[in-house]
PDB file of C-alpha atoms and ligand atoms in Angstrom:
ATOM      1  CA  MET A 126      -6.022 -23.308  11.025  1.00 70.00           C
ATOM      2  CA  LYS A 127      -8.726 -22.606  13.607  1.00 88.00           C
ATOM      3  CA  ALA A 128     -12.425 -23.113  12.840  1.00 94.00           C
ATOM      4  CA  PHE A 129     -14.399 -20.038  11.777  1.00 97.00           C
ATOM      5  CA  THR A 130     -17.902 -19.102  10.672  1.00 98.00           C
ATOM      6  CA  TYR A 131     -18.325 -18.302   6.973  1.00 98.00           C
ATOM      7  CA  GLU A 132     -20.794 -15.662   5.710  1.00 98.00           C
ATOM      8  CA  ARG A 133     -21.562 -14.471   2.186  1.00 98.00           C
ATOM      9  CA  PRO A 134     -23.679 -11.279   2.378  1.00 98.00           C
ATOM     10  CA  ALA A 135     -25.622 -10.045  -0.649  1.00 97.00           C
ATOM     11  CA  THR A 136     -25.167  -6.299  -0.144  1.00 98.00           C
ATOM     12  CA  VAL A 137     -22.464  -3.884   0.945  1.00 98.00           C
ATOM     13  CA  LEU A 138     -24.597  -2.770   3.878  1.00 98.00           C
ATOM     14  CA  ASP A 139     -25.128  -6.372   5.052  1.00 98.00           C
ATOM     15  CA  ALA A 140     -21.366  -6.948   4.864  1.00 98.00           C
ATOM     16  CA  ALA A 141     -20.618  -3.840   6.908  1.00 98.00           C
ATOM     17  CA  ARG A 142     -23.261  -4.725   9.510  1.00 98.00           C
ATOM     18  CA  LEU A 143     -21.941  -8.256   9.886  1.00 98.00           C
ATOM     19  CA  ALA A 144     -18.425  -6.923  10.393  1.00 98.00           C
ATOM     20  CA  ALA A 145     -19.664  -4.518  13.049  1.00 98.00           C
ATOM     21  CA  GLU A 146     -21.821  -7.070  14.886  1.00 98.00           C
ATOM     22  CA  ARG A 147     -19.525 -10.093  14.936  1.00 97.00           C
ATOM     23  CA  PRO A 148     -16.503 -10.009  17.222  1.00 96.00           C
ATOM     24  CA  ASN A 149     -13.208 -10.654  15.432  1.00 96.00           C
ATOM     25  CA  ALA A 150     -14.706 -10.712  11.931  1.00 98.00           C
ATOM     26  CA  LYS A 151     -12.652 -10.237   8.754  1.00 98.00           C
ATOM     27  CA  PHE A 152     -13.596  -9.506   5.159  1.00 98.00           C
ATOM     28  CA  ILE A 153     -12.130 -11.882   2.611  1.00 98.00           C
ATOM     29  CA  ALA A 154     -11.865 -11.388  -1.156  1.00 98.00           C
ATOM     30  CA  GLY A 155      -8.788 -12.855  -2.906  1.00 98.00           C
ATOM     31  CA  GLY A 156      -7.399 -14.108   0.388  1.00 98.00           C
ATOM     32  CA  THR A 157      -3.822 -13.936  -0.913  1.00 97.00           C
ATOM     33  CA  ASN A 158      -2.543 -12.493   2.363  1.00 97.00           C
ATOM     34  CA  LEU A 159      -5.229 -13.400   4.892  1.00 98.00           C
ATOM     35  CA  LEU A 160      -5.203 -17.156   4.244  1.00 97.00           C
ATOM     36  CA  ASP A 161      -1.438 -17.336   4.761  1.00 96.00           C
ATOM     37  CA  LEU A 162      -1.832 -15.464   8.037  1.00 97.00           C
ATOM     38  CA  MET A 163      -4.630 -17.791   9.136  1.00 97.00           C
ATOM     39  CA  LYS A 164      -2.555 -20.897   8.408  1.00 96.00           C
ATOM     40  CA  LEU A 165       0.175 -19.469  10.651  1.00 96.00           C
ATOM     41  CA  GLN A 166      -2.444 -18.451  13.243  1.00 96.00           C
ATOM     42  CA  VAL A 167      -1.246 -14.870  13.094  1.00 97.00           C
ATOM     43  CA  GLU A 168      -4.841 -14.043  12.144  1.00 97.00           C
ATOM     44  CA  THR A 169      -7.554 -16.101  13.857  1.00 97.00           C
ATOM     45  CA  PRO A 170     -10.886 -14.576  12.763  1.00 98.00           C
ATOM     46  CA  ALA A 171     -14.051 -16.002  14.292  1.00 98.00           C
ATOM     47  CA  THR A 172     -16.038 -15.007  11.195  1.00 98.00           C
ATOM     48  CA  LEU A 173     -14.960 -14.668   7.578  1.00 98.00           C
ATOM     49  CA  ILE A 174     -17.187 -12.375   5.503  1.00 98.00           C
ATOM     50  CA  ASP A 175     -16.787 -13.304   1.843  1.00 98.00           C
ATOM     51  CA  VAL A 176     -17.341 -10.140  -0.205  1.00 98.00           C
ATOM     52  CA  ASN A 177     -16.591 -11.623  -3.618  1.00 98.00           C
ATOM     53  CA  ARG A 178     -20.201 -11.465  -4.805  1.00 97.00           C
ATOM     54  CA  LEU A 179     -20.710  -7.779  -4.001  1.00 98.00           C
ATOM     55  CA  PRO A 180     -21.098  -5.530  -7.079  1.00 98.00           C
ATOM     56  CA  LEU A 181     -17.771  -3.758  -6.614  1.00 98.00           C
ATOM     57  CA  ASP A 182     -15.788  -5.026  -9.597  1.00 98.00           C
ATOM     58  CA  LYS A 183     -16.141  -2.198 -12.134  1.00 98.00           C
ATOM     59  CA  VAL A 184     -13.677   0.401 -13.417  1.00 98.00           C
ATOM     60  CA  GLU A 185     -15.585   3.517 -14.474  1.00 98.00           C
ATOM     61  CA  ASP A 186     -14.787   7.001 -15.743  1.00 98.00           C
ATOM     62  CA  THR A 187     -15.794   9.801 -13.373  1.00 98.00           C
ATOM     63  CA  ALA A 188     -17.554  12.998 -14.425  1.00 98.00           C
ATOM     64  CA  ASP A 189     -14.423  15.087 -13.807  1.00 97.00           C
ATOM     65  CA  GLY A 190     -12.172  12.957 -16.034  1.00 98.00           C
ATOM     66  CA  GLY A 191     -10.852  10.680 -13.292  1.00 98.00           C
ATOM     67  CA  LEU A 192     -11.341   6.977 -12.681  1.00 98.00           C
ATOM     68  CA  ARG A 193     -13.305   5.017 -10.090  1.00 98.00           C
ATOM     69  CA  ILE A 194     -11.911   1.561  -9.341  1.00 99.00           C
ATOM     70  CA  GLY A 195     -14.198  -0.899  -7.554  1.00 98.00           C
ATOM     71  CA  ALA A 196     -12.830  -2.506  -4.404  1.00 98.00           C
ATOM     72  CA  LEU A 197     -13.021  -5.974  -5.973  1.00 98.00           C
ATOM     73  CA  VAL A 198     -11.235  -5.188  -9.230  1.00 98.00           C
ATOM     74  CA  ARG A 199      -8.432  -7.736  -9.471  1.00 98.00           C
ATOM     75  CA  ASN A 200      -4.876  -6.421  -9.601  1.00 98.00           C
ATOM     76  CA  ALA A 201      -4.226  -8.099 -12.981  1.00 98.00           C
ATOM     77  CA  ASP A 202      -7.354  -6.558 -14.526  1.00 98.00           C
ATOM     78  CA  LEU A 203      -6.517  -3.118 -13.168  1.00 98.00           C
ATOM     79  CA  ALA A 204      -2.941  -3.240 -14.469  1.00 98.00           C
ATOM     80  CA  ALA A 205      -4.230  -4.154 -17.940  1.00 98.00           C
ATOM     81  CA  HIS A 206      -7.097  -1.653 -18.064  1.00 98.00           C
ATOM     82  CA  PRO A 207      -6.644   0.656 -21.102  1.00 98.00           C
ATOM     83  CA  ARG A 208      -7.224   3.882 -19.168  1.00 98.00           C
ATOM     84  CA  VAL A 209      -4.871   2.858 -16.384  1.00 98.00           C
ATOM     85  CA  ARG A 210      -2.181   1.984 -18.902  1.00 98.00           C
ATOM     86  CA  ARG A 211      -2.681   5.249 -20.790  1.00 98.00           C
ATOM     87  CA  ASP A 212      -3.406   7.820 -18.059  1.00 98.00           C
ATOM     88  CA  TYR A 213      -2.098   6.300 -14.828  1.00 98.00           C
ATOM     89  CA  ALA A 214       0.811   4.216 -16.088  1.00 98.00           C
ATOM     90  CA  VAL A 215       2.663   4.425 -12.772  1.00 98.00           C
ATOM     91  CA  LEU A 216      -0.193   2.437 -11.216  1.00 98.00           C
ATOM     92  CA  SER A 217      -0.091  -0.226 -13.917  1.00 98.00           C
ATOM     93  CA  GLN A 218       3.693  -0.524 -13.533  1.00 98.00           C
ATOM     94  CA  ALA A 219       3.453  -0.772  -9.741  1.00 98.00           C
ATOM     95  CA  LEU A 220       0.806  -3.502  -9.901  1.00 98.00           C
ATOM     96  CA  LEU A 221       2.850  -5.522 -12.393  1.00 98.00           C
ATOM     97  CA  ALA A 222       5.915  -5.177 -10.155  1.00 97.00           C
ATOM     98  CA  GLY A 223       4.045  -6.887  -7.317  1.00 97.00           C
ATOM     99  CA  ALA A 224       3.659 -10.566  -6.454  1.00 95.00           C
ATOM    100  CA  SER A 225       3.195 -13.072  -9.317  1.00 96.00           C
ATOM    101  CA  GLY A 226       0.734 -13.480 -12.180  1.00 96.00           C
ATOM    102  CA  GLN A 227      -1.332 -16.013 -10.246  1.00 97.00           C
ATOM    103  CA  LEU A 228      -1.548 -13.775  -7.169  1.00 97.00           C
ATOM    104  CA  ARG A 229      -2.439 -10.698  -9.232  1.00 98.00           C
ATOM    105  CA  ASN A 230      -5.322 -12.670 -10.774  1.00 98.00           C
ATOM    106  CA  LYS A 231      -6.807 -13.170  -7.302  1.00 98.00           C
ATOM    107  CA  ALA A 232      -5.719 -10.112  -5.316  1.00 98.00           C
ATOM    108  CA  THR A 233      -8.130  -7.173  -5.204  1.00 98.00           C
ATOM    109  CA  THR A 234      -7.758  -3.412  -4.991  1.00 98.00           C
ATOM    110  CA  ALA A 235      -9.126  -3.245  -1.429  1.00 98.00           C
ATOM    111  CA  GLY A 236      -7.129  -6.272  -0.319  1.00 98.00           C
ATOM    112  CA  ASN A 237      -3.936  -4.732  -1.651  1.00 98.00           C
ATOM    113  CA  LEU A 238      -4.681  -1.533   0.291  1.00 98.00           C
ATOM    114  CA  LEU A 239      -5.034  -3.616   3.455  1.00 98.00           C
ATOM    115  CA  GLN A 240      -2.234  -6.146   3.076  1.00 97.00           C
ATOM    116  CA  ARG A 241      -0.225  -6.642   6.226  1.00 98.00           C
ATOM    117  CA  THR A 242       3.476  -6.059   6.747  1.00 98.00           C
ATOM    118  CA  ARG A 243       6.024  -8.694   5.791  1.00 97.00           C
ATOM    119  CA  CYS A 244       8.047  -8.171   8.978  1.00 98.00           C
ATOM    120  CA  TYR A 245       9.580 -11.606   9.724  1.00 97.00           C
ATOM    121  CA  TYR A 246       8.677 -11.401  13.403  1.00 98.00           C
ATOM    122  CA  PHE A 247       5.044 -10.542  12.722  1.00 98.00           C
ATOM    123  CA  TYR A 248       4.751 -13.955  11.029  1.00 97.00           C
ATOM    124  CA  ASP A 249       6.679 -15.810  13.757  1.00 97.00           C
ATOM    125  CA  THR A 250       4.320 -16.379  16.678  1.00 97.00           C
ATOM    126  CA  SER A 251       7.223 -17.437  18.929  1.00 98.00           C
ATOM    127  CA  LYS A 252       8.606 -13.851  18.856  1.00 98.00           C
ATOM    128  CA  PRO A 253       7.308 -10.679  20.532  1.00 98.00           C
ATOM    129  CA  CYS A 254       5.479  -8.338  18.184  1.00 98.00           C
ATOM    130  CA  ASN A 255       3.440  -5.285  19.223  1.00 98.00           C
ATOM    131  CA  LYS A 256       1.475  -5.397  15.998  1.00 98.00           C
ATOM    132  CA  ARG A 257       0.371  -9.011  16.448  1.00 98.00           C
ATOM    133  CA  GLU A 258       0.115  -8.874  20.228  1.00 98.00           C
ATOM    134  CA  PRO A 259      -0.002  -5.289  21.577  1.00 98.00           C
ATOM    135  CA  GLY A 260       2.341  -4.715  24.511  1.00 98.00           C
ATOM    136  CA  SER A 261       4.508  -7.791  23.865  1.00 98.00           C
ATOM    137  CA  GLY A 262       7.494  -5.843  22.473  1.00 98.00           C
ATOM    138  CA  CYS A 263       9.200  -5.585  19.100  1.00 98.00           C
ATOM    139  CA  ALA A 264      11.706  -8.259  18.093  1.00 98.00           C
ATOM    140  CA  ALA A 265      12.760  -6.303  15.009  1.00 98.00           C
ATOM    141  CA  VAL A 266      14.305  -3.272  16.735  1.00 96.00           C
ATOM    142  CA  GLY A 267      17.269  -5.227  18.087  1.00 95.00           C
ATOM    143  CA  GLY A 268      16.958  -8.102  15.606  1.00 97.00           C
ATOM    144  CA  PHE A 269      17.466  -8.632  11.896  1.00 96.00           C
ATOM    145  CA  ASN A 270      15.766  -5.642  10.325  1.00 97.00           C
ATOM    146  CA  ARG A 271      16.909  -5.538   6.715  1.00 97.00           C
ATOM    147  CA  ILE A 272      13.381  -4.955   5.354  1.00 97.00           C
ATOM    148  CA  MET A 273      12.225  -2.545   8.059  1.00 98.00           C
ATOM    149  CA  ALA A 274      11.482   1.177   8.093  1.00 98.00           C
ATOM    150  CA  VAL A 275      13.958   4.051   8.155  1.00 98.00           C
ATOM    151  CA  LEU A 276      11.292   6.789   8.289  1.00 98.00           C
ATOM    152  CA  GLY A 277       8.271   7.369  10.511  1.00 98.00           C
ATOM    153  CA  ALA A 278       8.968   4.385  12.774  1.00 98.00           C
ATOM    154  CA  SER A 279       8.481   4.274  16.536  1.00 98.00           C
ATOM    155  CA  ASP A 280      10.017   2.363  19.435  1.00 97.00           C
ATOM    156  CA  ALA A 281       6.920   0.131  19.287  1.00 98.00           C
ATOM    157  CA  CYS A 282       7.219  -0.892  15.621  1.00 98.00           C
ATOM    158  CA  ILE A 283       9.567  -0.414  12.665  1.00 98.00           C
ATOM    159  CA  ALA A 284       7.571  -2.377  10.077  1.00 98.00           C
ATOM    160  CA  THR A 285       6.970  -1.242   6.497  1.00 98.00           C
ATOM    161  CA  ASN A 286       3.911  -1.290   4.273  1.00 98.00           C
ATOM    162  CA  PRO A 287       4.688  -3.945   1.625  1.00 98.00           C
ATOM    163  CA  SER A 288       2.374  -2.785  -1.173  1.00 98.00           C
ATOM    164  CA  ASP A 289       3.577  -1.455  -4.526  1.00 98.00           C
ATOM    165  CA  MET A 290       0.077  -0.351  -5.519  1.00 98.00           C
ATOM    166  CA  ASN A 291      -0.257   1.861  -2.434  1.00 98.00           C
ATOM    167  CA  VAL A 292       2.870   3.824  -3.381  1.00 98.00           C
ATOM    168  CA  ALA A 293       1.493   4.604  -6.833  1.00 98.00           C
ATOM    169  CA  LEU A 294      -1.916   5.545  -5.374  1.00 98.00           C
ATOM    170  CA  ARG A 295      -0.190   7.982  -3.021  1.00 98.00           C
ATOM    171  CA  ALA A 296       1.663   9.634  -5.910  1.00 98.00           C
ATOM    172  CA  LEU A 297      -1.618   9.881  -7.833  1.00 98.00           C
ATOM    173  CA  ASP A 298      -3.541  11.519  -4.932  1.00 98.00           C
ATOM    174  CA  ALA A 299      -6.083   8.708  -4.813  1.00 98.00           C
ATOM    175  CA  THR A 300      -9.076   8.677  -2.481  1.00 98.00           C
ATOM    176  CA  VAL A 301     -10.464   5.588  -0.717  1.00 99.00           C
ATOM    177  CA  GLU A 302     -14.272   5.345  -0.651  1.00 98.00           C
ATOM    178  CA  THR A 303     -15.949   3.432   2.164  1.00 98.00           C
ATOM    179  CA  ALA A 304     -19.386   2.480   3.508  1.00 98.00           C
ATOM    180  CA  SER A 305     -20.290   2.140   7.184  1.00 98.00           C
ATOM    181  CA  PRO A 306     -22.802  -0.134   8.941  1.00 98.00           C
ATOM    182  CA  ASN A 307     -25.177   2.827   9.411  1.00 98.00           C
ATOM    183  CA  GLY A 308     -25.229   3.487   5.672  1.00 97.00           C
ATOM    184  CA  ALA A 309     -22.908   6.500   5.781  1.00 98.00           C
ATOM    185  CA  THR A 310     -20.132   6.808   3.208  1.00 98.00           C
ATOM    186  CA  ARG A 311     -16.709   8.419   3.429  1.00 98.00           C
ATOM    187  CA  ALA A 312     -13.937   9.482   1.060  1.00 98.00           C
ATOM    188  CA  ILE A 313     -10.529   9.163   2.727  1.00 98.00           C
ATOM    189  CA  PRO A 314      -7.514  10.749   0.974  1.00 98.00           C
ATOM    190  CA  MET A 315      -4.598   8.314   0.600  1.00 98.00           C
ATOM    191  CA  ASP A 316      -2.384  10.497   2.787  1.00 97.00           C
ATOM    192  CA  ARG A 317      -4.724   9.848   5.711  1.00 98.00           C
ATOM    193  CA  PHE A 318      -5.699   6.245   4.986  1.00 98.00           C
ATOM    194  CA  HIS A 319      -2.569   4.471   6.320  1.00 98.00           C
ATOM    195  CA  ARG A 320      -1.231   5.390   9.756  1.00 98.00           C
ATOM    196  CA  LEU A 321       2.244   5.565  11.245  1.00 98.00           C
ATOM    197  CA  PRO A 322       2.817   2.991  14.017  1.00 98.00           C
ATOM    198  CA  GLY A 323       3.206   5.284  17.046  1.00 98.00           C
ATOM    199  CA  ASP A 324       2.154   3.429  20.193  1.00 98.00           C
ATOM    200  CA  THR A 325      -0.570   1.455  18.401  1.00 98.00           C
ATOM    201  CA  PRO A 326       1.031  -0.393  15.467  1.00 98.00           C
ATOM    202  CA  GLN A 327      -1.887  -2.837  15.408  1.00 98.00           C
ATOM    203  CA  VAL A 328      -4.070   0.023  14.080  1.00 98.00           C
ATOM    204  CA  GLU A 329      -2.896   0.345  10.498  1.00 98.00           C
ATOM    205  CA  THR A 330      -5.571   2.391   8.752  1.00 98.00           C
ATOM    206  CA  ASP A 331      -8.191   5.047   9.376  1.00 98.00           C
ATOM    207  CA  LEU A 332     -11.017   2.494   8.896  1.00 98.00           C
ATOM    208  CA  GLN A 333     -13.537   2.198  11.731  1.00 98.00           C
ATOM    209  CA  ARG A 334     -15.201  -0.990  12.955  1.00 97.00           C
ATOM    210  CA  GLY A 335     -17.433  -2.456  10.251  1.00 98.00           C
ATOM    211  CA  GLU A 336     -16.386   0.115   7.645  1.00 98.00           C
ATOM    212  CA  ILE A 337     -15.865  -1.517   4.236  1.00 98.00           C
ATOM    213  CA  ILE A 338     -13.870  -0.211   1.266  1.00 98.00           C
ATOM    214  CA  THR A 339     -16.074   0.171  -1.810  1.00 98.00           C
ATOM    215  CA  ALA A 340     -13.772   1.887  -4.332  1.00 99.00           C
ATOM    216  CA  VAL A 341     -10.641   3.886  -4.987  1.00 99.00           C
ATOM    217  CA  THR A 342     -10.992   7.108  -6.971  1.00 98.00           C
ATOM    218  CA  LEU A 343      -8.248   8.702  -9.019  1.00 98.00           C
ATOM    219  CA  PRO A 344      -8.457  12.402  -9.919  1.00 98.00           C
ATOM    220  CA  LYS A 345      -8.103  13.637 -13.485  1.00 98.00           C
ATOM    221  CA  PRO A 346      -4.694  12.516 -14.778  1.00 97.00           C
ATOM    222  CA  VAL A 347      -1.720  14.860 -14.901  1.00 91.00           C
ATOM    223  CA  ALA A 348       0.625  14.876 -17.860  1.00 90.00           C
ATOM    224  CA  GLY A 349       4.164  13.678 -17.441  1.00 94.00           C
ATOM    225  CA  LEU A 350       6.383  10.632 -17.509  1.00 95.00           C
ATOM    226  CA  HIS A 351       5.140   7.895 -15.214  1.00 97.00           C
ATOM    227  CA  VAL A 352       7.830   5.725 -13.620  1.00 97.00           C
ATOM    228  CA  TYR A 353       7.650   3.018 -10.971  1.00 98.00           C
ATOM    229  CA  ARG A 354      11.137   1.844 -10.055  1.00 98.00           C
ATOM    230  CA  LYS A 355      11.379  -1.021  -7.588  1.00 98.00           C
ATOM    231  CA  VAL A 356      14.641  -2.212  -6.071  1.00 98.00           C
ATOM    232  CA  ARG A 357      14.409  -5.720  -4.649  1.00 97.00           C
ATOM    233  CA  ASP A 358      16.507  -8.734  -3.832  1.00 94.00           C
ATOM    234  CA  ARG A 359      15.453 -10.721  -6.908  1.00 93.00           C
ATOM    235  CA  ALA A 360      13.856  -9.811 -10.219  1.00 90.00           C
ATOM    236  CA  SER A 361      10.318 -11.002  -9.440  1.00 90.00           C
ATOM    237  CA  TYR A 362       8.068 -12.157  -6.627  1.00 92.00           C
ATOM    238  CA  ALA A 363       9.873 -10.058  -4.015  1.00 94.00           C
ATOM    239  CA  PHE A 364       8.903  -7.052  -1.941  1.00 96.00           C
ATOM    240  CA  ALA A 365      10.588  -3.687  -2.431  1.00 97.00           C
ATOM    241  CA  THR A 366      13.615  -2.764  -0.396  1.00 98.00           C
ATOM    242  CA  VAL A 367      13.088   0.719  -1.846  1.00 98.00           C
ATOM    243  CA  SER A 368      10.657   1.870  -4.527  1.00 98.00           C
ATOM    244  CA  VAL A 369       9.817   5.190  -6.151  1.00 98.00           C
ATOM    245  CA  ALA A 370       6.550   6.106  -7.866  1.00 98.00           C
ATOM    246  CA  ALA A 371       7.078   9.240  -9.920  1.00 98.00           C
ATOM    247  CA  VAL A 372       5.034  11.420 -12.228  1.00 97.00           C
ATOM    248  CA  LEU A 373       7.434  13.936 -13.709  1.00 97.00           C
ATOM    249  CA  GLY A 374       6.744  16.682 -16.223  1.00 94.00           C
ATOM    250  CA  GLN A 375       9.795  17.886 -18.140  1.00 90.00           C
ATOM    251  CA  MET A 376      10.568  20.337 -20.877  1.00 89.00           C
ATOM    252  CA  ASN A 377      13.930  20.606 -22.649  1.00 87.00           C
ATOM    253  CA  GLY A 378      15.527  18.332 -20.076  1.00 83.00           C
ATOM    254  CA  ARG A 379      14.232  20.348 -17.111  1.00 91.00           C
ATOM    255  CA  ILE A 380      11.747  19.008 -14.542  1.00 94.00           C
ATOM    256  CA  THR A 381       8.659  21.250 -14.539  1.00 95.00           C
ATOM    257  CA  GLN A 382       6.414  19.343 -12.138  1.00 96.00           C
ATOM    258  CA  ALA A 383       6.933  16.392  -9.845  1.00 98.00           C
ATOM    259  CA  ARG A 384       5.052  13.919  -7.742  1.00 98.00           C
ATOM    260  CA  LEU A 385       7.146  11.430  -5.807  1.00 98.00           C
ATOM    261  CA  ALA A 386       6.103   8.674  -3.420  1.00 98.00           C
ATOM    262  CA  PHE A 387       8.361   6.057  -1.860  1.00 98.00           C
ATOM    263  CA  GLY A 388       7.832   2.464  -0.779  1.00 98.00           C
ATOM    264  CA  GLY A 389       9.836   0.175   1.472  1.00 98.00           C
ATOM    265  CA  LEU A 390      10.760   3.035   3.791  1.00 98.00           C
ATOM    266  CA  ALA A 391       7.901   3.411   6.250  1.00 98.00           C
ATOM    267  CA  HIS A 392       4.673   2.062   7.726  1.00 98.00           C
ATOM    268  CA  ARG A 393       2.829   3.854   4.941  1.00 98.00           C
ATOM    269  CA  PRO A 394       3.718   5.143   1.476  1.00 98.00           C
ATOM    270  CA  TRP A 395       6.068   8.075   2.028  1.00 98.00           C
ATOM    271  CA  ARG A 396       5.546  11.388   0.260  1.00 98.00           C
ATOM    272  CA  VAL A 397       7.144  14.729   1.100  1.00 97.00           C
ATOM    273  CA  GLU A 398       5.809  17.651  -0.906  1.00 97.00           C
ATOM    274  CA  ALA A 399       8.918  19.723  -0.052  1.00 98.00           C
ATOM    275  CA  ALA A 400      10.984  17.151  -1.946  1.00 98.00           C
ATOM    276  CA  GLU A 401       8.863  17.657  -5.062  1.00 98.00           C
ATOM    277  CA  GLU A 402       9.270  21.447  -4.794  1.00 98.00           C
ATOM    278  CA  ALA A 403      13.036  21.039  -4.329  1.00 98.00           C
ATOM    279  CA  LEU A 404      13.279  18.874  -7.424  1.00 98.00           C
ATOM    280  CA  VAL A 405      11.363  21.370  -9.591  1.00 97.00           C
ATOM    281  CA  ARG A 406      13.305  24.348  -8.176  1.00 97.00           C
ATOM    282  CA  THR A 407      16.814  22.900  -8.456  1.00 97.00           C
ATOM    283  CA  GLY A 408      16.479  20.074 -10.964  1.00 95.00           C
ATOM    284  CA  GLN A 409      18.663  18.056  -8.591  1.00 96.00           C
ATOM    285  CA  ALA A 410      17.592  14.621  -7.388  1.00 97.00           C
ATOM    286  CA  ASP A 411      19.865  15.020  -4.368  1.00 98.00           C
ATOM    287  CA  ALA A 412      17.991  18.140  -3.241  1.00 98.00           C
ATOM    288  CA  ALA A 413      14.774  16.113  -3.300  1.00 98.00           C
ATOM    289  CA  ALA A 414      16.446  13.162  -1.579  1.00 98.00           C
ATOM    290  CA  ASP A 415      17.651  15.456   1.240  1.00 98.00           C
ATOM    291  CA  ALA A 416      14.029  16.445   1.901  1.00 98.00           C
ATOM    292  CA  VAL A 417      12.706  12.887   1.672  1.00 98.00           C
ATOM    293  CA  LEU A 418      15.356  11.492   3.982  1.00 98.00           C
ATOM    294  CA  ALA A 419      15.206  14.222   6.642  1.00 97.00           C
ATOM    295  CA  GLY A 420      15.051  12.376   9.964  1.00 97.00           C
ATOM    296  CA  ALA A 421      15.832   8.974   8.411  1.00 98.00           C
ATOM    297  CA  ARG A 422      17.296   6.436  10.827  1.00 98.00           C
ATOM    298  CA  GLY A 423      18.636   2.952  10.187  1.00 98.00           C
ATOM    299  CA  TYR A 424      18.450   0.102  12.695  1.00 98.00           C
ATOM    300  CA  GLY A 425      21.583  -1.781  11.628  1.00 97.00           C
ATOM    301  CA  SER A 426      20.733  -4.281   8.919  1.00 97.00           C
ATOM    302  CA  ASN A 427      18.621  -1.733   7.036  1.00 98.00           C
ATOM    303  CA  ASP A 428      21.073   1.223   7.081  1.00 98.00           C
ATOM    304  CA  PHE A 429      21.692   0.622   3.378  1.00 98.00           C
ATOM    305  CA  LYS A 430      18.176   1.816   2.532  1.00 98.00           C
ATOM    306  CA  ILE A 431      19.126   5.453   3.150  1.00 98.00           C
ATOM    307  CA  PRO A 432      21.812   5.734   0.424  1.00 98.00           C
ATOM    308  CA  LEU A 433      19.817   3.336  -1.763  1.00 98.00           C
ATOM    309  CA  THR A 434      16.836   5.704  -1.697  1.00 98.00           C
ATOM    310  CA  ARG A 435      19.040   8.542  -2.896  1.00 98.00           C
ATOM    311  CA  ARG A 436      20.515   6.474  -5.717  1.00 98.00           C
ATOM    312  CA  THR A 437      17.122   5.157  -6.804  1.00 98.00           C
ATOM    313  CA  LEU A 438      15.732   8.675  -6.997  1.00 98.00           C
ATOM    314  CA  ARG A 439      18.752   9.803  -9.027  1.00 98.00           C
ATOM    315  CA  ALA A 440      18.078   6.983 -11.490  1.00 97.00           C
ATOM    316  CA  VAL A 441      14.411   7.947 -11.831  1.00 97.00           C
ATOM    317  CA  VAL A 442      15.216  11.623 -12.440  1.00 95.00           C
ATOM    318  CA  THR A 443      17.903  10.715 -14.965  1.00 94.00           C
ATOM    319  CA  GLU A 444      15.413   8.516 -16.820  1.00 90.00           C
ATOM    320  CA  ALA A 445      12.837  11.308 -16.876  1.00 87.00           C
ATOM    321  CA  THR A 446      15.157  14.041 -18.113  1.00 86.00           C
ATOM    322  CA  ARG A 447      16.481  11.807 -20.907  1.00 82.00           C
ATOM    323  CA  ALA A 448      13.005  10.861 -22.078  1.00 71.00           C
TER     324      ALA A 448
HETATM  325 FE1  SF4 B  85       5.984  -6.521  15.134  1.00 74.43          FE
HETATM  326 FE2  SF4 B  85       6.305  -4.133  14.040  1.00 74.43          FE
HETATM  327 FE3  SF4 B  85       8.193  -5.093  15.592  1.00 74.43          FE
HETATM  328 FE4  SF4 B  85       7.757  -6.243  13.242  1.00 74.43          FE
HETATM  329  S1  SF4 B  85       8.493  -4.193  13.565  1.00 74.43           S
HETATM  330  S2  SF4 B  85       8.108  -7.250  15.228  1.00 74.43           S
HETATM  331  S3  SF4 B  85       5.550  -5.939  13.000  1.00 74.43           S
HETATM  332  S4  SF4 B  85       6.092  -4.596  16.222  1.00 74.43           S
END
C-alpha cells in the first residue's frame, strides 16, 4: 500500500472542501471496498478523508411519509430498521443478500452506492482496463466475461455495478442527497446517479469534484409484495449474476402495478418502465422480459445471463401471483 495523508474533518462542509482542494483525495467510511483496492494499488489516493464522525448516521421519517437514510447508516442497521422491514422490504432483502454479516456491519449506505465493479481485470493491474487506466483498453471484451454486462455496455467497458442495495433503491425511486464544497445541496434521482460507461467508464456517477453524499431519501411507500431475488454462484458472499428487485401489486392473481429493477446486467441498476407496463397489461413475465432485454448482447462467457434474466423474472412473477 502506498503512503497517504489522513484527515478527519468535523463537518460535512469541511469534508467536501478537503475533497475539492486535495488532488486525488478519497472519502473513507467502512472501507470495505476501498481498502482492498488500495492494497492492490488499484486505488492510490494521496489523501484519505475519514467521514465516520460526521453526523450522518440517522434514519428519519420524512414529512411526506417517506424515509431519509443518512449516508453513514451501516448496511446491517438499515436492513434491520423496523420501517425498512415493514415498508421497504425489498431494500432490507437486498441488503441482507449482499456480502457477509461482518461486512454489512461496517459498510455504509453511501459506500454501497459508490462501490466499484468486481470486473476481474479491473483488479488485475497487469491487464489493460479503461476504467482503471483510461485509454489502455478493455481486457474483458475478448477475455473471460462471465460476470460482465449484457445491457448498456460500450466498446470501452462491459463492467457491471455489483451492488444489491442499488437495485432495490432504483425500484423504490430513491433520491441521493449531496453537499458541495460551496455549501450547495443537490437531490439526484437514482436513475441519473449512476452512469453508463460510454467512452468514459472511469466516470461512474453524476457526483462532481468534492461533492459528498449526505443521505438517501425514499418516497412514501407503495403497497405490494416486495421481492429481491438474487441468482449467484453460491448461496452467500457472492455477487449477483442476475438479480431482480420487484414491488408488485396484485389482486385475484392479477398484477395491478409493477416496479422492476435488475442487477448484474449493466453498469448501473437496470429499469425499463415499458417492461412494467407490459407486465401489468398482459400479466406475462415474458412480455416484460422482452422489453427489459431489448438490445441485450452477450460477450461469450456471459451469454447465459440473457435467458437467466427471463427465467428469474418468471420466478418472481409466479411468486407474486401465488402470494
Ligand atoms: Fe476495465 Fe471495464 Fe474492461 Fe473490466 S470491463 S477491464 S472494468 S474497462
